[in-house]
């Protein structure tokens, strides 16, 4: 989805000139703690080679983005490099970077409550299992984390190599592996109980209770209780790449029995949102949304807002270099794709994923 070569330091130096702090001024002044429940976070990769990851915040009813809120609440503390994932679990925001610390903050105040300085391998995604246990996927398997002490346990047996998306219910955790598709882990024993050999991105839980993943040319419907899998060949499916892992775009409505994803004629720079009304293949015959000509999705690109029942899309200007500085946050009607509003702001943030409480 992104221009992956941009991450090479040499190319970065060619495409960008030095950017001072004044070039990335925050749109408004810091907000007071305790007001982060009424909106959603955007986890940002950060400007590779220049700045670590960051967290922005959109407060419902406003027409601006509150930027760098983690830094404002935690003076002197940094997130890691290429911060790619966030998840709210039991009132805590868990922030995963590919390199550097795994950070935990209170989701209401954003005050840091704990961190692991370095993971056993480059971080990918996090999922809470119960009050004391979480799982984190990495470039080399899946590790349990004690959420009370932040101690990392032994790598889960049977899963090696690159892992990405993760989702859990009270019985099972589902993990996507680059080499071997979808693994199912017993949430109590942390033992692998099943492997489905396909799957590149995930996960989204649809209104009917089905869990969804995808390959590059099909959708996978999973019964998360009985562990039955059904692959559905569809005319459009999400783009997935393990070259430089990022959260997939697959997201589900909480008001309709439908899932959404980004796709398009160019897998490197997708520009369209598709809506799959479950069971109706014809719903994928045309895109629900097509971005303006000069915009492309970045990071996961898309999430369904369960509070406002809208689609939230994050984009940058198409092209290279300075184009990455120009961000647009879009709000779309999830039923018909009509644009509700658009917020434009500047800064080399590189949005990875929106996180809702």
Short mmCIF file of C-alpha atoms in Angstrom, two decimals:
data_model
loop_
_atom_site.label_atom_id
_atom_site.label_comp_id
_atom_site.label_asym_id
_atom_site.label_seq_id
_atom_site.Cartn_x
_atom_site.Cartn_y
_atom_site.Cartn_z
CA UNK A 1 0.00 0.00 0.00
CA UNK A 2 2.76 2.41 0.83
CA UNK A 3 5.82 3.19 -1.22
CA UNK A 4 7.96 0.69 0.65
CA UNK A 5 11.27 1.85 -0.74
CA UNK A 6 10.63 5.13 1.04
CA UNK A 7 11.89 3.41 4.17
CA UNK A 8 15.40 3.10 2.86
CA UNK A 9 17.46 5.84 4.50
CA UNK A 10 19.23 6.74 1.28
CA UNK A 11 15.97 7.35 -0.53
CA UNK A 12 14.59 9.25 2.40
CA UNK A 13 17.50 11.62 2.22
CA UNK A 14 16.89 12.13 -1.48
CA UNK A 15 13.20 12.76 -1.22
CA UNK A 16 13.14 15.00 1.83
CA UNK A 17 14.95 18.01 3.03
CA UNK A 18 15.41 18.57 6.73
CA UNK A 19 12.12 19.51 8.39
CA UNK A 20 12.21 21.64 11.51
CA UNK A 21 9.76 21.39 14.38
CA UNK A 22 8.16 24.59 13.10
CA UNK A 23 7.24 22.76 9.90
CA UNK A 24 5.18 20.29 11.91
CA UNK A 25 3.37 22.60 14.30
CA UNK A 26 0.45 21.09 16.14
CA UNK A 27 -2.91 22.22 14.94
CA UNK A 28 -4.16 23.14 18.40
CA UNK A 29 -2.79 23.29 21.89
CA UNK A 30 -2.53 20.17 24.11
CA UNK A 31 -5.79 18.80 25.42
CA UNK A 32 -6.46 18.07 29.05
CA UNK A 33 -6.24 14.49 30.35
CA UNK A 34 -9.45 12.53 30.75
CA UNK A 35 -11.04 13.64 27.51
CA UNK A 36 -9.77 10.93 25.20
CA UNK A 37 -12.86 8.75 25.49
CA UNK A 38 -14.98 10.95 23.22
CA UNK A 39 -13.25 10.22 19.94
CA UNK A 40 -10.66 7.93 18.43
CA UNK A 41 -6.89 7.62 18.15
CA UNK A 42 -4.79 7.39 15.01
CA UNK A 43 -1.56 5.50 15.50
CA UNK A 44 1.17 6.90 13.24
CA UNK A 45 4.27 5.16 11.95
CA UNK A 46 6.34 8.31 12.24
CA UNK A 47 8.84 9.72 9.79
CA UNK A 48 11.43 6.97 9.42
CA UNK A 49 14.93 8.21 10.09
CA UNK A 50 13.68 11.49 11.57
CA UNK A 51 10.98 10.90 14.19
CA UNK A 52 9.56 7.91 16.04
CA UNK A 53 5.91 6.94 15.99
CA UNK A 54 3.16 9.16 17.38
CA UNK A 55 -0.52 9.23 18.33
CA UNK A 56 -3.07 11.71 17.01
CA UNK A 57 -6.62 12.10 18.30
CA UNK A 58 -9.91 13.13 16.75
CA UNK A 59 -12.54 14.38 19.19
CA UNK A 60 -16.10 13.91 17.98
CA UNK A 61 -17.72 17.10 16.83
CA UNK A 62 -14.50 18.92 16.04
CA UNK A 63 -13.05 19.77 12.64
CA UNK A 64 -9.40 19.37 13.46
CA UNK A 65 -6.89 16.73 14.50
CA UNK A 66 -5.18 16.90 17.87
CA UNK A 67 -1.63 15.86 17.07
CA UNK A 68 1.20 14.22 19.04
CA UNK A 69 -1.03 13.66 22.05
CA UNK A 70 1.07 10.85 23.52
CA UNK A 71 4.13 13.11 23.65
CA UNK A 72 2.11 15.91 25.22
CA UNK A 73 0.93 13.65 28.02
CA UNK A 74 4.29 11.93 28.55
CA UNK A 75 7.09 14.49 28.43
CA UNK A 76 10.41 12.98 27.45
CA UNK A 77 9.00 9.57 26.52
CA UNK A 78 9.11 8.16 22.99
CA UNK A 79 7.30 5.45 21.10
CA UNK A 80 9.27 3.09 18.89
CA UNK A 81 10.29 3.20 15.25
CA UNK A 82 7.57 2.44 12.69
CA UNK A 83 4.70 2.39 15.18
CA UNK A 84 2.19 0.27 13.32
CA UNK A 85 -0.56 -0.93 15.66
CA UNK A 86 -2.74 0.05 18.58
CA UNK A 87 -5.50 -1.68 20.52
CA UNK A 88 -7.68 -0.66 23.46
CA UNK A 89 -8.21 -3.47 25.97
CA UNK A 90 -9.62 -3.14 29.51
CA UNK A 91 -9.17 0.62 29.52
CA UNK A 92 -5.56 0.56 28.30
CA UNK A 93 -4.14 1.57 24.93
CA UNK A 94 -1.49 -0.91 23.82
CA UNK A 95 0.89 0.53 21.21
CA UNK A 96 3.10 -1.72 19.10
CA UNK A 97 6.12 -0.56 17.11
CA UNK A 98 8.20 -2.63 14.74
CA UNK A 99 11.37 -1.59 16.54
CA UNK A 100 11.83 -0.36 20.09
CA UNK A 101 9.41 -0.31 23.00
CA UNK A 102 5.98 -1.86 23.41
CA UNK A 103 4.06 0.85 25.28
CA UNK A 104 0.92 0.83 27.42
CA UNK A 105 -1.06 3.93 28.35
CA UNK A 106 -4.31 4.70 30.11
CA UNK A 107 -6.86 5.10 27.31
CA UNK A 108 -8.61 7.94 29.10
CA UNK A 109 -5.62 10.11 29.98
CA UNK A 110 -2.91 8.68 27.70
CA UNK A 111 -0.53 8.65 30.65
CA UNK A 112 1.95 5.82 30.20
CA UNK A 113 1.45 2.92 32.62
CA UNK A 114 4.12 0.53 31.41
CA UNK A 115 6.51 -0.46 28.67
CA UNK A 116 8.71 -3.28 27.46
CA UNK A 117 11.93 -1.73 26.19
CA UNK A 118 12.52 -4.29 23.45
CA UNK A 119 10.49 -7.21 22.13
CA UNK A 120 12.10 -10.54 21.21
CA UNK A 121 11.54 -9.71 17.52
CA UNK A 122 10.10 -6.81 15.53
CA UNK A 123 6.56 -6.12 16.79
CA UNK A 124 3.40 -6.45 14.75
CA UNK A 125 0.05 -6.54 16.60
CA UNK A 126 -1.42 -7.07 20.08
CA UNK A 127 -4.56 -8.70 21.46
CA UNK A 128 -5.75 -9.01 25.05
CA UNK A 129 -6.79 -12.49 26.18
CA UNK A 130 -7.84 -11.88 29.79
CA UNK A 131 -7.08 -9.47 32.63
CA UNK A 132 -3.52 -10.74 33.02
CA UNK A 133 -2.53 -12.12 29.62
CA UNK A 134 -2.10 -10.70 26.16
CA UNK A 135 -0.52 -11.96 22.96
CA UNK A 136 1.78 -10.04 20.65
CA UNK A 137 2.63 -11.09 17.12
CA UNK A 138 6.14 -10.46 15.84
CA UNK A 139 8.45 -11.09 12.91
CA UNK A 140 9.27 -14.37 14.62
CA UNK A 141 6.18 -15.96 16.10
CA UNK A 142 3.74 -15.11 18.89
CA UNK A 143 4.59 -14.31 22.51
CA UNK A 144 2.44 -14.10 25.64
CA UNK A 145 2.78 -11.00 27.80
CA UNK A 146 1.87 -10.72 31.46
CA UNK A 147 -0.25 -7.55 31.57
CA UNK A 148 0.43 -7.02 35.26
CA UNK A 149 4.23 -7.30 35.24
CA UNK A 150 4.90 -6.75 31.50
CA UNK A 151 7.06 -9.86 31.47
CA UNK A 152 7.34 -11.65 28.13
CA UNK A 153 6.71 -15.38 28.16
CA UNK A 154 8.07 -18.17 26.00
CA UNK A 155 7.20 -18.09 22.30
CA UNK A 156 4.13 -20.16 21.52
CA UNK A 157 5.16 -23.57 20.28
CA UNK A 158 4.36 -24.41 16.67
CA UNK A 159 4.30 -20.90 15.20
CA UNK A 160 7.50 -19.55 13.70
CA UNK A 161 8.41 -16.74 11.33
CA UNK A 162 6.44 -13.67 10.36
CA UNK A 163 3.05 -13.22 12.03
CA UNK A 164 0.61 -10.34 11.76
CA UNK A 165 -3.09 -9.88 12.51
CA UNK A 166 -4.54 -11.30 15.71
CA UNK A 167 -8.06 -11.52 17.19
CA UNK A 168 -9.44 -13.37 20.20
CA UNK A 169 -12.66 -14.41 21.92
CA UNK A 170 -13.09 -16.21 25.24
CA UNK A 171 -12.06 -19.56 23.72
CA UNK A 172 -9.58 -18.97 20.95
CA UNK A 173 -7.05 -16.57 19.51
CA UNK A 174 -6.65 -16.38 15.73
CA UNK A 175 -3.28 -15.41 14.23
CA UNK A 176 -2.19 -14.94 10.63
CA UNK A 177 1.20 -16.31 9.64
CA UNK A 178 2.96 -15.36 6.43
CA UNK A 179 4.07 -18.93 5.75
CA UNK A 180 1.16 -21.00 7.03
CA UNK A 181 -2.06 -18.99 6.97
CA UNK A 182 -4.32 -18.88 10.01
CA UNK A 183 -3.42 -20.49 13.33
CA UNK A 184 -5.98 -21.04 16.08
CA UNK A 185 -4.67 -20.93 19.65
CA UNK A 186 -6.50 -22.15 22.76
CA UNK A 187 -6.92 -18.99 24.85
CA UNK A 188 -6.55 -20.87 28.14
CA UNK A 189 -3.61 -23.19 27.38
CA UNK A 190 -1.99 -21.11 24.59
CA UNK A 191 -1.56 -24.29 22.57
CA UNK A 192 -2.16 -24.36 18.81
CA UNK A 193 -5.32 -26.33 18.10
CA UNK A 194 -5.81 -25.79 14.36
CA UNK A 195 -4.17 -24.42 11.24
CA UNK A 196 -5.95 -23.24 8.09
CA UNK A 197 -3.32 -22.96 5.38
CA UNK A 198 -4.63 -19.76 3.80
CA UNK A 199 -5.00 -16.18 4.96
CA UNK A 200 -2.96 -13.03 4.45
CA UNK A 201 -4.84 -10.28 6.30
CA UNK A 202 -7.52 -10.06 8.99
CA UNK A 203 -9.53 -9.83 11.11
CA UNK A 204 -13.05 -8.41 11.18
CA UNK A 205 -16.07 -9.69 13.13
CA UNK A 206 -19.30 -9.20 11.20
CA UNK A 207 -22.69 -8.58 12.78
CA UNK A 208 -23.77 -12.20 12.26
CA UNK A 209 -20.86 -13.40 14.42
CA UNK A 210 -18.59 -14.59 11.62
CA UNK A 211 -14.91 -13.74 11.69
CA UNK A 212 -13.37 -12.64 8.40
CA UNK A 213 -9.90 -12.84 6.93
CA UNK A 214 -8.73 -12.62 3.34
CA UNK A 215 -6.20 -13.71 0.78
CA UNK A 216 -5.28 -11.57 -2.21
CA UNK A 217 -8.17 -13.04 -4.23
CA UNK A 218 -10.69 -14.37 -1.74
CA UNK A 219 -12.47 -13.79 1.55
CA UNK A 220 -12.38 -16.36 4.34
CA UNK A 221 -15.41 -16.79 6.59
CA UNK A 222 -14.66 -18.34 9.97
CA UNK A 223 -16.99 -19.59 12.67
CA UNK A 224 -15.02 -18.52 15.76
CA UNK A 225 -16.85 -21.03 17.98
CA UNK A 226 -16.83 -24.21 15.87
CA UNK A 227 -13.61 -23.36 13.96
CA UNK A 228 -15.08 -24.05 10.53
CA UNK A 229 -13.56 -22.17 7.59
CA UNK A 230 -15.10 -21.30 4.24
CA UNK A 231 -13.24 -19.62 1.40
CA UNK A 232 -15.28 -17.37 -0.88
CA UNK A 233 -13.95 -16.39 -4.28
CA UNK A 234 -14.98 -12.80 -4.95
CA UNK A 235 -14.41 -10.33 -7.80
CA UNK A 236 -12.53 -8.00 -5.46
CA UNK A 237 -10.45 -8.74 -2.39
CA UNK A 238 -8.14 -6.67 -0.19
CA UNK A 239 -4.54 -6.14 -1.11
CA UNK A 240 -2.11 -7.80 1.26
CA UNK A 241 1.66 -7.57 1.48
CA UNK A 242 4.23 -8.93 3.88
CA UNK A 243 7.06 -6.90 2.36
CA UNK A 244 6.62 -4.18 4.97
CA UNK A 245 3.85 -5.37 7.27
CA UNK A 246 0.98 -3.09 8.20
CA UNK A 247 -2.53 -3.71 9.57
CA UNK A 248 -4.94 -4.85 6.87
CA UNK A 249 -7.89 -2.74 5.80
CA UNK A 250 -10.55 -5.36 6.53
CA UNK A 251 -13.19 -3.88 8.86
CA UNK A 252 -16.79 -4.74 9.75
CA UNK A 253 -19.99 -2.79 10.27
CA UNK A 254 -21.76 -3.07 13.61
CA UNK A 255 -25.08 -1.93 12.14
CA UNK A 256 -25.22 -3.88 8.85
CA UNK A 257 -24.10 -7.41 8.04
CA UNK A 258 -21.28 -6.13 5.88
CA UNK A 259 -17.51 -5.84 5.75
CA UNK A 260 -15.31 -3.27 4.02
CA UNK A 261 -11.80 -3.11 2.62
CA UNK A 262 -9.62 -0.98 0.38
CA UNK A 263 -8.49 -2.09 -3.04
CA UNK A 264 -7.98 -0.65 -6.50
CA UNK A 265 -6.19 -0.96 -9.81
CA UNK A 266 -2.83 -0.28 -8.15
CA UNK A 267 -1.99 -2.53 -5.22
CA UNK A 268 0.77 -0.12 -4.14
CA UNK A 269 -1.53 2.89 -3.97
CA UNK A 270 -5.16 1.77 -3.56
CA UNK A 271 -7.84 4.38 -3.99
CA UNK A 272 -11.16 2.54 -3.56
CA UNK A 273 -13.33 1.20 -0.75
CA UNK A 274 -15.38 -1.92 -1.39
CA UNK A 275 -18.36 -3.05 0.65
CA UNK A 276 -19.28 -6.73 0.79
CA UNK A 277 -22.85 -7.26 1.92
CA UNK A 278 -22.41 -10.76 3.25
CA UNK A 279 -23.92 -13.33 0.93
CA UNK A 280 -24.36 -10.85 -1.93
CA UNK A 281 -21.43 -11.16 -4.33
CA UNK A 282 -22.97 -8.50 -6.58
CA UNK A 283 -22.29 -5.91 -3.87
CA UNK A 284 -18.63 -6.09 -4.92
CA UNK A 285 -19.33 -5.27 -8.56
CA UNK A 286 -18.30 -1.64 -8.05
CA UNK A 287 -16.55 0.37 -5.37
CA UNK A 288 -18.50 2.08 -2.62
CA UNK A 289 -16.01 4.97 -2.56
CA UNK A 290 -13.31 6.21 -4.92
CA UNK A 291 -10.87 8.77 -3.56
CA UNK A 292 -10.09 12.03 -5.36
CA UNK A 293 -7.46 11.65 -8.06
CA UNK A 294 -4.62 13.05 -5.95
CA UNK A 295 -5.24 10.94 -2.82
CA UNK A 296 -4.23 7.38 -1.82
CA UNK A 297 -4.87 5.32 1.31
CA UNK A 298 -2.00 4.88 3.73
CA UNK A 299 -1.39 2.22 6.39
CA UNK A 300 -4.49 0.14 7.00
CA UNK A 301 -6.34 2.99 5.29
CA UNK A 302 -9.78 2.25 6.70
CA UNK A 303 -11.76 1.44 9.84
CA UNK A 304 -15.46 1.34 10.73
CA UNK A 305 -16.32 3.66 13.63
CA UNK A 306 -18.66 1.67 15.91
CA UNK A 307 -19.71 4.84 17.76
CA UNK A 308 -20.77 7.04 14.86
CA UNK A 309 -21.43 4.15 12.42
CA UNK A 310 -19.22 5.79 9.80
CA UNK A 311 -16.23 4.73 7.73
CA UNK A 312 -13.03 6.52 8.71
CA UNK A 313 -10.35 6.70 6.01
CA UNK A 314 -6.86 8.16 6.26
CA UNK A 315 -4.96 9.20 3.18
CA UNK A 316 -1.93 11.08 1.93
CA UNK A 317 -1.36 12.93 -1.30
CA UNK A 318 -0.30 10.65 -4.14
CA UNK A 319 3.30 10.78 -5.24
CA UNK A 320 6.60 10.94 -3.39
CA UNK A 321 8.57 13.20 -1.11
CA UNK A 322 6.65 16.20 0.13
CA UNK A 323 3.35 14.56 -0.87
CA UNK A 324 3.46 12.45 2.30
CA UNK A 325 3.13 15.62 4.33
CA UNK A 326 -0.44 16.29 3.17
CA UNK A 327 -2.93 14.24 5.16
CA UNK A 328 -6.69 13.94 4.78
CA UNK A 329 -9.03 12.26 7.23
CA UNK A 330 -12.30 11.28 5.55
CA UNK A 331 -15.66 10.42 7.11
CA UNK A 332 -17.99 8.41 4.85
CA UNK A 333 -21.57 7.23 5.20
CA UNK A 334 -21.12 3.48 5.67
CA UNK A 335 -24.35 2.62 3.88
CA UNK A 336 -24.01 4.55 0.63
CA UNK A 337 -20.43 5.84 0.63
CA UNK A 338 -21.32 9.54 0.59
CA UNK A 339 -18.67 11.80 2.07
CA UNK A 340 -19.71 13.30 5.39
CA UNK A 341 -16.67 15.52 5.82
CA UNK A 342 -12.94 15.82 5.22
CA UNK A 343 -10.25 17.19 7.52
CA UNK A 344 -6.92 18.21 6.00
CA UNK A 345 -3.74 18.69 8.02
CA UNK A 346 0.01 18.71 7.48
CA UNK A 347 2.87 16.74 8.93
CA UNK A 348 4.96 13.67 8.18
CA UNK A 349 2.87 11.35 10.37
CA UNK A 350 2.32 8.33 8.09
CA UNK A 351 -0.99 7.07 9.59
CA UNK A 352 -1.09 3.35 10.36
CA UNK A 353 -4.42 2.55 12.01
CA UNK A 354 -7.40 4.18 13.72
CA UNK A 355 -8.26 2.83 17.18
CA UNK A 356 -11.66 3.08 18.87
CA UNK A 357 -12.55 2.58 22.52
#
